[in-house]
CSV table of C-alpha atoms in Angstrom, one decimal:
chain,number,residue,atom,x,y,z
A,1,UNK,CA,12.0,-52.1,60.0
A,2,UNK,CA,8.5,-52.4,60.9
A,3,UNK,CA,7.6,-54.0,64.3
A,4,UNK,CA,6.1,-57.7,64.5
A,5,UNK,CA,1.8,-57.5,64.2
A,6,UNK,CA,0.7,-58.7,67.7
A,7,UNK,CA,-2.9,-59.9,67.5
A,8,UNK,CA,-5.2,-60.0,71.1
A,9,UNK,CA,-8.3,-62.2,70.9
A,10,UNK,CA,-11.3,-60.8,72.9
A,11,UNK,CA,-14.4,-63.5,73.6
A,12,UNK,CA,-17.3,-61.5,73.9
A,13,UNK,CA,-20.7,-62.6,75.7
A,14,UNK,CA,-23.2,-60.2,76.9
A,15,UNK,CA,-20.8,-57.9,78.5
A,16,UNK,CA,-22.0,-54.3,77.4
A,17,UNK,CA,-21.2,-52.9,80.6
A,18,UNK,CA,-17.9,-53.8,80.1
A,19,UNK,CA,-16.3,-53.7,76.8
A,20,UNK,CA,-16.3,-49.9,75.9
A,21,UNK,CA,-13.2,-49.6,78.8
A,22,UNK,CA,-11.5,-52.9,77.7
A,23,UNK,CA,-11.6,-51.7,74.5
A,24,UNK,CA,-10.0,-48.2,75.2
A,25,UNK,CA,-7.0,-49.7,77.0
A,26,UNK,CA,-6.4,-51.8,74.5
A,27,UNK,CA,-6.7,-48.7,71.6
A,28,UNK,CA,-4.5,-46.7,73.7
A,29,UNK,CA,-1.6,-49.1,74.6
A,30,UNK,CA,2.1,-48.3,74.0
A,31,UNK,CA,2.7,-50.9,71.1
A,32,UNK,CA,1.4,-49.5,68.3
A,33,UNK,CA,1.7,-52.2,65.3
A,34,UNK,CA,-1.5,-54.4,66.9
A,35,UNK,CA,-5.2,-55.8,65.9
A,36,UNK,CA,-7.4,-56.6,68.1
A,37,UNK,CA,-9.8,-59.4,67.4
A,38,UNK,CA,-13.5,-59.0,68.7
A,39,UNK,CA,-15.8,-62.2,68.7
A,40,UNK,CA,-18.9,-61.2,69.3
A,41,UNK,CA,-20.2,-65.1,70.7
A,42,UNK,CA,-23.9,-64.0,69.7
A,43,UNK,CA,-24.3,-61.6,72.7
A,44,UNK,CA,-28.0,-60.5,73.3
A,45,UNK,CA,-27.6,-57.1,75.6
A,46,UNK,CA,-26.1,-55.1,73.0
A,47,UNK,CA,-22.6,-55.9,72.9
A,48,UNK,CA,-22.9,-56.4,69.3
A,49,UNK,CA,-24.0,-53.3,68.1
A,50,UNK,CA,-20.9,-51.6,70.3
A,51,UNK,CA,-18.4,-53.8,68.9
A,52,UNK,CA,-19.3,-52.7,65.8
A,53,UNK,CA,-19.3,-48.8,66.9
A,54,UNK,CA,-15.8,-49.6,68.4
A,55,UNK,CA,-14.4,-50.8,65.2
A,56,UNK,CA,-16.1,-48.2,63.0
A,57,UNK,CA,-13.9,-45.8,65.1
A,58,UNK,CA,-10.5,-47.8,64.9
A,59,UNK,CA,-9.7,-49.8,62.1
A,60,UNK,CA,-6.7,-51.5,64.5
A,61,UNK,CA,-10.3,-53.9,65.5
A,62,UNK,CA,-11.4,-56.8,63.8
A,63,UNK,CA,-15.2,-57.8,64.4
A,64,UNK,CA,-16.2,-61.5,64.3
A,65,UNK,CA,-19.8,-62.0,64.9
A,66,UNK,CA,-20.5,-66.1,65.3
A,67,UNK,CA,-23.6,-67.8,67.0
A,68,UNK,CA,-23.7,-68.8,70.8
A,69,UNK,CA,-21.2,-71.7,70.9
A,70,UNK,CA,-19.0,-70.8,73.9
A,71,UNK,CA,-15.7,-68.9,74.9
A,72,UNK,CA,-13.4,-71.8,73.7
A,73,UNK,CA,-14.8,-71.4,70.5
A,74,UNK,CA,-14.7,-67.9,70.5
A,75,UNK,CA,-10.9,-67.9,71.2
A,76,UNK,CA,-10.4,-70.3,68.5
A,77,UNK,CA,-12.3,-68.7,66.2
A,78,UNK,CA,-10.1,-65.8,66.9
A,79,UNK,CA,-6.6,-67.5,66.5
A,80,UNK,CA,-7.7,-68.7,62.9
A,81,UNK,CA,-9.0,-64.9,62.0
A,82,UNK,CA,-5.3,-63.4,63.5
A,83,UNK,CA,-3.0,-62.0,61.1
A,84,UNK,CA,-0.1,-61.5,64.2
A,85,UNK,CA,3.0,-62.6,64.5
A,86,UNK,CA,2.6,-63.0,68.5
A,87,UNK,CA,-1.0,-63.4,69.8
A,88,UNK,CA,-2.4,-62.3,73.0
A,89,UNK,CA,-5.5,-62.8,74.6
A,90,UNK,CA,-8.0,-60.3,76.6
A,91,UNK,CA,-11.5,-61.2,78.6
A,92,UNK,CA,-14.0,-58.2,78.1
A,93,UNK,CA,-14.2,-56.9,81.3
A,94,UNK,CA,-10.7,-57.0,82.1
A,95,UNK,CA,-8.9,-54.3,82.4
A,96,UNK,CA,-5.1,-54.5,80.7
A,97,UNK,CA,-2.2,-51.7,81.1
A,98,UNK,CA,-1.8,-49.9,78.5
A,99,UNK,CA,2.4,-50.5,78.6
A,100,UNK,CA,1.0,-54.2,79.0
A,101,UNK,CA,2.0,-55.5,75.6
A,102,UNK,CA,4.8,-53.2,74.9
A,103,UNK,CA,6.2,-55.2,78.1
A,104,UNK,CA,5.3,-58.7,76.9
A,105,UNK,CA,7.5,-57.9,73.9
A,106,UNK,CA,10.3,-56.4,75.0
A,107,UNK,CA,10.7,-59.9,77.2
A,108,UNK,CA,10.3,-61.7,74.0
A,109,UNK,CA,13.0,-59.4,72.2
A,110,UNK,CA,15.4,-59.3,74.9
A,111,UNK,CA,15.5,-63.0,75.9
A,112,UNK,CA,14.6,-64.6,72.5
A,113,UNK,CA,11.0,-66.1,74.0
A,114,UNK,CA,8.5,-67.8,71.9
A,115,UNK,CA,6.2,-67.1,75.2
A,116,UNK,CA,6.4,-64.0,77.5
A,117,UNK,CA,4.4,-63.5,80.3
A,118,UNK,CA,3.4,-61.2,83.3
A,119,UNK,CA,1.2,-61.3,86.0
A,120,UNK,CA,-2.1,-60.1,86.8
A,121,UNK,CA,-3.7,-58.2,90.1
A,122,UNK,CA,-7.0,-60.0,91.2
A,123,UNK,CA,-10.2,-57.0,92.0
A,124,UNK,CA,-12.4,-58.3,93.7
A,125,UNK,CA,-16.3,-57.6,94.3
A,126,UNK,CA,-15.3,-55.7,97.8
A,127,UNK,CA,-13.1,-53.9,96.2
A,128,UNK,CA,-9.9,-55.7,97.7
A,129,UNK,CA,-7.0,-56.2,95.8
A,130,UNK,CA,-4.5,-58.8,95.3
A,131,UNK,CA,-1.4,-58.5,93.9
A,132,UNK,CA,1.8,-60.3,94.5
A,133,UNK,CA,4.2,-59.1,91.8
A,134,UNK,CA,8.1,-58.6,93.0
A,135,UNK,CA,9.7,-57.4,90.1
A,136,UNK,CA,12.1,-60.3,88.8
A,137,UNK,CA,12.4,-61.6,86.0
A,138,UNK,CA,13.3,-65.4,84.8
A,139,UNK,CA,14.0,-67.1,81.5
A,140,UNK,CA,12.8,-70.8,81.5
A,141,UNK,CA,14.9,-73.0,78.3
A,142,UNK,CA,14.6,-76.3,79.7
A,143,UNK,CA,11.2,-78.3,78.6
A,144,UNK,CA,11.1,-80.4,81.8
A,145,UNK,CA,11.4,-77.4,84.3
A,146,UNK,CA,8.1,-75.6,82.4
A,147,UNK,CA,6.1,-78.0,82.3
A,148,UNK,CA,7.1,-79.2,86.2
A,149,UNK,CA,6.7,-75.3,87.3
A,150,UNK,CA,3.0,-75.3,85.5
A,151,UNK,CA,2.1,-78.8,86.9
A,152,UNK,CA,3.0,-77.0,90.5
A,153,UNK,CA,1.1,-73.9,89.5
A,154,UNK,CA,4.1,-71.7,90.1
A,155,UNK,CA,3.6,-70.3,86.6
A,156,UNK,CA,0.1,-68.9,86.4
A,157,UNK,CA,-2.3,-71.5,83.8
A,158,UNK,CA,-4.2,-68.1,82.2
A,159,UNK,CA,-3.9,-67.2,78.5
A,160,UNK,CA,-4.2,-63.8,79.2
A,161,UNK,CA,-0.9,-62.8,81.4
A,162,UNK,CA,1.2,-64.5,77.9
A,163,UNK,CA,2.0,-63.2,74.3
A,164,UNK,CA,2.6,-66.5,72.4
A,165,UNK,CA,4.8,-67.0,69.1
A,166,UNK,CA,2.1,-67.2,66.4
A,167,UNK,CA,3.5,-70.5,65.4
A,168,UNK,CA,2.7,-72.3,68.9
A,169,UNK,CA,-0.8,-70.3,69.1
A,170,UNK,CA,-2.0,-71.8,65.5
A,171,UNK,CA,-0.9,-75.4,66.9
A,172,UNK,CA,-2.9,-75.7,69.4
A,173,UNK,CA,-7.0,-75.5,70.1
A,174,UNK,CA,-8.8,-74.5,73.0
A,175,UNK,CA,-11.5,-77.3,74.5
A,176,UNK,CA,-14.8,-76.4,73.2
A,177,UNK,CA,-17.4,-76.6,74.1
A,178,UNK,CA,-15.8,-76.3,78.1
A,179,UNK,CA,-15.8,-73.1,79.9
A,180,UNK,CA,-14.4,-73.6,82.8
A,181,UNK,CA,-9.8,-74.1,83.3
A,182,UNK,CA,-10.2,-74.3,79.5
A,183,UNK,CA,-7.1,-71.7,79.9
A,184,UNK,CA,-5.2,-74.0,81.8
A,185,UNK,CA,-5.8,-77.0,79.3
A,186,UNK,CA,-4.8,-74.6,76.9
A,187,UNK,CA,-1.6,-72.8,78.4
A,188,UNK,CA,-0.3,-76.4,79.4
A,189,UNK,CA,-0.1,-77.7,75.8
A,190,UNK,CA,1.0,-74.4,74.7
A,191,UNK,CA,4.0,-74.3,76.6
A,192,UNK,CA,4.9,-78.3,75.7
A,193,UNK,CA,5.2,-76.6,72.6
A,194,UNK,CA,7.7,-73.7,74.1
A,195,UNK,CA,11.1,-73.5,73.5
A,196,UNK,CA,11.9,-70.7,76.2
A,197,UNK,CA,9.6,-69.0,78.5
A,198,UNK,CA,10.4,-65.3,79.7
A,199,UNK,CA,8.5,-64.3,82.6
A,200,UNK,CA,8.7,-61.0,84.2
A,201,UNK,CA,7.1,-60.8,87.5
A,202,UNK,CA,5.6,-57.3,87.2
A,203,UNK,CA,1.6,-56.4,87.4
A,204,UNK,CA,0.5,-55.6,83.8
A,205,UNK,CA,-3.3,-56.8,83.8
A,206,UNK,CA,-6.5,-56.3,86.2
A,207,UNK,CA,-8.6,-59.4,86.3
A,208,UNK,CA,-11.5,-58.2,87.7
A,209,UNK,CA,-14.4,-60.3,89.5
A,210,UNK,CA,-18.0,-59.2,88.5
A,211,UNK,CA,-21.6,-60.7,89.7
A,212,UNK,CA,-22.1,-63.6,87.2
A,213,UNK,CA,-18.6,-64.6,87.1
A,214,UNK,CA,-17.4,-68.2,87.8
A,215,UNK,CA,-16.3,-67.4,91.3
A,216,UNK,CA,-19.8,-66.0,91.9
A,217,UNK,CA,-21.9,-68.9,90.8
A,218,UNK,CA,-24.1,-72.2,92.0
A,219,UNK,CA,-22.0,-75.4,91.6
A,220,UNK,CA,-22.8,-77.2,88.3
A,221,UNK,CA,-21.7,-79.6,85.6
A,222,UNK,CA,-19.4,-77.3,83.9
A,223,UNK,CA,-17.4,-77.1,86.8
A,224,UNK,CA,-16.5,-80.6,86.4
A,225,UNK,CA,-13.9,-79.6,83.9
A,226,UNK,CA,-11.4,-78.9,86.4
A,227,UNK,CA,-11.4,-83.1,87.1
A,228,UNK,CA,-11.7,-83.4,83.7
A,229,UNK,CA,-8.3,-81.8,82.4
A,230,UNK,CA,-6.6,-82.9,85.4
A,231,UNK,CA,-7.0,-86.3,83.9
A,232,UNK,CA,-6.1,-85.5,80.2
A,233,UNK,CA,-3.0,-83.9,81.1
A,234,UNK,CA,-1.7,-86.4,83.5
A,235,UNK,CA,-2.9,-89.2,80.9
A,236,UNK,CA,-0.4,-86.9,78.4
A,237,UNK,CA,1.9,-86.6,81.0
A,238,UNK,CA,2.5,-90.5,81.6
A,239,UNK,CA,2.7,-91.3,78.1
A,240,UNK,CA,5.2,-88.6,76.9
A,241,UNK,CA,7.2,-86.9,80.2
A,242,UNK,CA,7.0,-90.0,82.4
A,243,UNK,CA,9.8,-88.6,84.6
A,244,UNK,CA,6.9,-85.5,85.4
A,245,UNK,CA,4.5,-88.3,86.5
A,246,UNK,CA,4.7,-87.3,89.9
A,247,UNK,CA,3.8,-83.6,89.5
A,248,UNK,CA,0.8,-84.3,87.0
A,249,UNK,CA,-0.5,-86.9,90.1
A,250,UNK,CA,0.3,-83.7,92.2
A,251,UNK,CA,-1.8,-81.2,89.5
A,252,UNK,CA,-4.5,-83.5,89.6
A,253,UNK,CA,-4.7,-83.9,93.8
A,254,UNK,CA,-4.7,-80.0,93.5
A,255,UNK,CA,-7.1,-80.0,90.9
A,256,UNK,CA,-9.6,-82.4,92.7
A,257,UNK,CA,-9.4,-80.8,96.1
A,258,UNK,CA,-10.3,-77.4,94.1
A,259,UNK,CA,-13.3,-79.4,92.8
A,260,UNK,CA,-14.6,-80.3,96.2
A,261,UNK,CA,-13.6,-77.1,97.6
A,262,UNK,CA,-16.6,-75.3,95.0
A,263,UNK,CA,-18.5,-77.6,95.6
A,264,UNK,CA,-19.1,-76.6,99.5
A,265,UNK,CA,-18.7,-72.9,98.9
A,266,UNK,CA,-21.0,-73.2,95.6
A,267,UNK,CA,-23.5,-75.2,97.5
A,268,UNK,CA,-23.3,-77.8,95.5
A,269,UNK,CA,-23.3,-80.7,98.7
A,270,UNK,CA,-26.2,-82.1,98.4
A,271,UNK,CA,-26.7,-82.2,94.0
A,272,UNK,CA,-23.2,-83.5,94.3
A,273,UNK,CA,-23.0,-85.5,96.9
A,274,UNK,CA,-22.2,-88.8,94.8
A,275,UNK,CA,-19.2,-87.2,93.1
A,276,UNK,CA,-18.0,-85.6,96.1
A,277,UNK,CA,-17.5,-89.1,97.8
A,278,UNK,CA,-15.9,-90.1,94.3
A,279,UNK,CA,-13.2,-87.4,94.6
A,280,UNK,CA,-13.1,-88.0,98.2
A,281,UNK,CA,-12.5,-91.6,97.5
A,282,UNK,CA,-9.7,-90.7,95.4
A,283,UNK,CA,-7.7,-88.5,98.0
A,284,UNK,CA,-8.2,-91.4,100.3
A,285,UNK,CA,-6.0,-93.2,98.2
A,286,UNK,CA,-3.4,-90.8,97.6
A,287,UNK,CA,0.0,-91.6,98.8
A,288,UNK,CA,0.5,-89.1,101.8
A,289,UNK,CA,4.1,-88.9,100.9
A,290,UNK,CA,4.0,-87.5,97.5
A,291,UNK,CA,1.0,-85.4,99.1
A,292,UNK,CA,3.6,-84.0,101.6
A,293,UNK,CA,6.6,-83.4,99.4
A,294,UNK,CA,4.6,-81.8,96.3
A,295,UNK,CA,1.4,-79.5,98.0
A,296,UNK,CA,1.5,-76.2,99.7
A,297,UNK,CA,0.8,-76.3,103.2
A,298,UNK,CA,-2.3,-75.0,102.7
A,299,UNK,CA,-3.5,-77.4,100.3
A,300,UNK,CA,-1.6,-80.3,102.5
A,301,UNK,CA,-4.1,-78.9,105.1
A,302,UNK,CA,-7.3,-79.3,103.0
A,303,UNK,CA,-6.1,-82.8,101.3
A,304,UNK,CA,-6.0,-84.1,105.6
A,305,UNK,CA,-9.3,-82.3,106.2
A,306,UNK,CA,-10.9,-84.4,103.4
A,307,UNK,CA,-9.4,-87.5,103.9
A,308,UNK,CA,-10.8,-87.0,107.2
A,309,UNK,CA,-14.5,-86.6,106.2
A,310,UNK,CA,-17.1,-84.3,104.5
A,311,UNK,CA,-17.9,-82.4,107.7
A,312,UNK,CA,-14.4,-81.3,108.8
A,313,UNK,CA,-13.3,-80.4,105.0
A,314,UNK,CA,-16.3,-78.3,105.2
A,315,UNK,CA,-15.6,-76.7,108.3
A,316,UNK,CA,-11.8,-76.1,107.3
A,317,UNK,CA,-13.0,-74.9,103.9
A,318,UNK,CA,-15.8,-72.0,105.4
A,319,UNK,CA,-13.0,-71.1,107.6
A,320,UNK,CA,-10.0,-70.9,105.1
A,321,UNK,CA,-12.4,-68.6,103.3
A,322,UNK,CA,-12.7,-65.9,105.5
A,323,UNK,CA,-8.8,-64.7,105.2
C-alpha cells in the first residue's frame, strides 16, 4: 500500500539567493511519496527562471508562475493546485530537515491527527540561535483546549511547523492581500476545524532571519494586520466559543502590545503616533485582572509600562531588546 501524497506549498518572491537550498532539503527528505508546489509570485531577480531549472531536474516539483499579488495568495494558489492528501507549507529561504516530514507523519499515523506539528529553531542575522525544543510529545482531542492553548500562544500560530489533513487545508483561505500574521489568522481557523492535534516538541525546521525580512523593516501599514486579526478572531470567538471570550481578549492585549512594541523598535513613533495613543487607549482600559491571570510576566511587564506612558514603554521596550 502506497503512502499518503503530502503536498508542501512554497510562496516565492525575489528570493534567488535562497531557493536553490530550500529546494534541495526538501528533494532530499526521508518521505518519499511528496510534491512540492512552487509559486513563483512574479519574482523579478531570477527566481523564476531557477524554479523552472529545479523542476526540470525533479519531476516531484510543480511550478506555478502567477503575477505579483502577495504571499497569501500565493499560498492559496497553492492549496487549490495540491494533489496531497496532507499539505505542508515551506518559506523559500527556510531551511527544513530533511526527516522533517517523515516526522510530521509518523505523529499523524501514530496518534490518528488531522494536524501534526513540530517546532522550529529561530537563526538569526548574528548568527545566534534559538531553540527551545524538549522532546515531548502531546495529543490535543478537545476543541476548547486548542483553540485556548493557540489564543495563549502556547502552540506556535505558523503554517509551516504543521502538516494539515487535506480536507481542513481546502476549507480554509489565507487573508489576501495581508502579509503580515496572515499565518496566524490562518492556523487559528485551521485548527477550529481540527479534530485532534499531535504535537511533538522536537526541532524539525530552521526559520532563518535575512536583511529585508519583517523583523528587519521600517514600521508601516501592513503591520497593522496584527490589530487587525486580533479583532476578527476575538469577534469569531464571542460569537461561537463564548466560554474562550477571555483568552481571545487576552490574544488581542498580546496582539496590540506586539503592535506598539514595532512600532518603537521599527521607528514608527512619530508616523504613528495617532494609532499608538489608540492602542494605548485601549490597554488603558483593560481589566488589570484578566491582564494578570492570562499574560506572561514579561508581557504583564510591557502591558504596565504602557499603561504608564509612551516614554517608559519605550524605555522598557529598548531595554527588553537587548537580552
Amino acid at each position: 500500500m502506497n503512502s499518503p501524497l503530502i503536498s508542501v506549498i512554497v510562496p516565492i518572491y525575489n528570493a534567488a539567493e535562497f531557493i536553490e537550498k530550500t529546494a534541495e532539503h526538501l528533494a532530499n527528505q526521508t518521505y518519499k511519496n511528496m510534491e512540492f508546489i512552487l509559486v513563483d509570485d512574479g519574482s523579478t531577480d531570477g527566481s523564476s527562471e531557477i524554479c523552472d531549472k529545479i523542476a526540470e531536474k525533479d519531476s516531484r516539483f510543480v511550478i506555478v508562475h502567477q503575477k505579483n499579488s502577495g504571499v497569501s495568495a500565493a499560498r492559496n494558489v497553492g492549496i487549490a493546485t495540491a494533489k496531497g492528501d496532507y499539505i505542508g507549507f515551506c518559506d523559500s529561504d527556510d531551511i527544513p530537515y530533511e526527516d522533517m516530514y517523515e516526522t510530521l507523519y509518523g505523529i499523524v499515523e501514530e496518534y490518528d491527527c488531522d494536524v501534526a506539528m513540530i517546532k522550529s529553531a529561530i537563526h538569526f542575522i548574528d548568527g545566534k540561535v534559538h531553540d527551545s525544543s524538549d522532546g515531548s510529545m502531546k495529543v490535543y482531542s478537545d476543541k476548547d483546549e486548542i483553540l485556548k492553548l493557540f489564543l495563549l500562544n502556547k502552540i506556535q500560530s505558523s503554517v509551516y511547523t504543521k502538516l494539515f489533513s487535506a480536507e481542513i487545508c481546502k476549507q480554509v483561505q489565507f487573508p489576501a492581500p495581508h502579509k503580515i500574521n496572515e499565518d496566524r489568522y490562518y492556523s487559528f481557523f485551521a485548527l477550529e476545524k481540527c479534530k485532534k492535534l499531535g504535537f511533538k516538541n522536537v526541532t524539525k525546521y530552521n526559520y532563518c532571519r535575512h536583511e529585508g525580512s519583517s523583523a528587519t523593516q521600517s514600521f508601516s501599514d501592513k503591520f497593522l494586520d496584527i490589530v487587525y486579526f486580533a479583532d476578527l478572531i476575538e469577534d469569531f470567538v464571542q460569537k461561537n466559543y463564548p466560554e474562550l471570550s477571555d483568552y481571545a481578549r487576552a490574544n488581542k492585549i498580546v496582539s496590540y502590545l506586539r503592535t506598539c512594541q514595532l512600532i518603537v523598535l521599527l521607528n514608527g513613533e512619530k508616523t504613528y503616533k495617532d494609532k499608538f495613543e489608540e492602542i494605548r487607549a485601549f490597554i488603558k482600559e483593560q481589566d488589570n485582572a484578566l491582564c494578570k491571570k492570562y499574560l506572561t510576566k514579561s508581557i504583564y511587564m510591557k502591558y504596565t509600562f504602557l499603561k504608564a506612558g509612551q516614554v517608559p514603554f519605550r524605555l522598557a521596550i529598548k531595554a527588553f531588546s537587548k537580552f
